[in-house]
Short mmCIF file of C-alpha atoms in Angstrom, two decimals:
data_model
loop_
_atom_site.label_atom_id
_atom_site.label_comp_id
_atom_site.label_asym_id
_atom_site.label_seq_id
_atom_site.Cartn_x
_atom_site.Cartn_y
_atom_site.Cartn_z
CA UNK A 1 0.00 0.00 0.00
CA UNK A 2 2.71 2.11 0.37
CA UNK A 3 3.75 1.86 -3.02
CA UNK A 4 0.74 3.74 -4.15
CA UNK A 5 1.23 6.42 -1.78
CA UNK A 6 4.95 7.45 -2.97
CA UNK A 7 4.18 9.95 -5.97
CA UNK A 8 3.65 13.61 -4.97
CA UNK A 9 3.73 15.30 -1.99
CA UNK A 10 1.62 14.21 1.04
CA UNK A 11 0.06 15.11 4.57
CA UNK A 12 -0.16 12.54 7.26
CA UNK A 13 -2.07 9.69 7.12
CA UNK A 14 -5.39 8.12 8.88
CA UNK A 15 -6.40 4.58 9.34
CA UNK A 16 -10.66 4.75 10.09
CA UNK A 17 -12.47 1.06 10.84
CA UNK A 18 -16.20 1.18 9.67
CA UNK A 19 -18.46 -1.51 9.78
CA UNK A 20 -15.33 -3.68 9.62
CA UNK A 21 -13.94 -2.08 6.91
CA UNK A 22 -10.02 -0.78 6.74
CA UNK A 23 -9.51 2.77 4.91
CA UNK A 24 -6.58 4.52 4.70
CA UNK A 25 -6.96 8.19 3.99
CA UNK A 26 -4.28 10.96 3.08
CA UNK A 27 -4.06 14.31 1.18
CA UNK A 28 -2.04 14.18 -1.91
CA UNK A 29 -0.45 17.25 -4.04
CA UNK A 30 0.17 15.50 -7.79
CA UNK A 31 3.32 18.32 -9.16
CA UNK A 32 3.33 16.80 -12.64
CA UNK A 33 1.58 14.33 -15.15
CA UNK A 34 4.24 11.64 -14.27
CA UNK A 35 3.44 11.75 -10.36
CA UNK A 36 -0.26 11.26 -11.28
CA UNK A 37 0.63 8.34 -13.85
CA UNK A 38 3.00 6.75 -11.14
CA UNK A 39 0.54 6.76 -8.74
CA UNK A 40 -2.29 5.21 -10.68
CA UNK A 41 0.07 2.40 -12.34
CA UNK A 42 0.49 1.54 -8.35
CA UNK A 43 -2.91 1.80 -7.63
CA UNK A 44 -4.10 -0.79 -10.62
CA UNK A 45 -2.00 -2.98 -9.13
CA UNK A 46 -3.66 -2.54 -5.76
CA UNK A 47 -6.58 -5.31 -4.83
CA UNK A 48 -8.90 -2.98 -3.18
CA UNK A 49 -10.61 0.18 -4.09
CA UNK A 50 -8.80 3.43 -4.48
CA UNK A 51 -11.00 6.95 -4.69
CA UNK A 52 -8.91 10.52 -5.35
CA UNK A 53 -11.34 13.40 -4.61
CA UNK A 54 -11.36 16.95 -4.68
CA UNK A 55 -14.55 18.55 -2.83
CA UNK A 56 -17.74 16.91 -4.02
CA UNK A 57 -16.08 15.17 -7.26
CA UNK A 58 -14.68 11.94 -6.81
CA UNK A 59 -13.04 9.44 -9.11
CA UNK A 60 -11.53 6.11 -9.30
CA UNK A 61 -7.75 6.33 -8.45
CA UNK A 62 -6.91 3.48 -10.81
CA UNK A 63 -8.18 5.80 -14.16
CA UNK A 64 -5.65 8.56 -15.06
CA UNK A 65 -8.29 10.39 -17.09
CA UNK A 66 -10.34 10.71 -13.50
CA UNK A 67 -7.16 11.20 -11.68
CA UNK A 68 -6.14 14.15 -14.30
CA UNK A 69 -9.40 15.72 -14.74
CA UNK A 70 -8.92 17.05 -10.89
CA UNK A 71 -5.88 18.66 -11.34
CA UNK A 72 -2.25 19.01 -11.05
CA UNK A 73 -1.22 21.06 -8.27
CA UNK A 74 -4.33 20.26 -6.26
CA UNK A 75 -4.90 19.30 -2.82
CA UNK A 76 -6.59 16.07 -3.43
CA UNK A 77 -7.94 13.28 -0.81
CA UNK A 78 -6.94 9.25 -1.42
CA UNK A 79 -8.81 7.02 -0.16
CA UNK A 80 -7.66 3.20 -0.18
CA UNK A 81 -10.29 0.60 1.47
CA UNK A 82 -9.08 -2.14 2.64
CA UNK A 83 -11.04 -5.51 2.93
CA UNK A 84 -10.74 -7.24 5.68
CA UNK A 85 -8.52 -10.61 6.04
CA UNK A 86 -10.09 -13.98 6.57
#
């Protein structure tokens, strides 16, 4: 999970149970086109869910298109859910 949360610049990050569901949650500033790329080639490897938003409009962190249509430069907000292990 880590991996995923290398490209850009970032704030700290939270780990919220709900309803027995793991997310991880952390604000992300994407500088260029390659830190966005970078972060969704991690993130299509990644099992789980991964949502980037920016206010009301979010997207699926594993499309570029999504991830680029917020912005460059951008505070935006990952979210990574986890499912829980057996």
């Amino acid at each position: 999970m880590n991996s995923i949360l290398r490209s850009g610049e970032y704030s700290r990050q939270k780990t919220i149970k709900a309803g027995g569901i793991f997310m991880i949650v952390q604000d992300v500033v994407f500088n260029s086109v390659e830190d966005a790329q970078r972060f969704v080639s991690q993130a299509e490897r990644w099992p789980s869910d991964v949502d980037v938003s920016l206010g009301s409009c979010m997207v699926d962190g594993k499309s570029l298109l999504g991830v680029l249509s917020l912005g460059i430069h951008k505070k935006l907000h990952v979210t990574i859910h986890e499912k829980p292990e057996n």
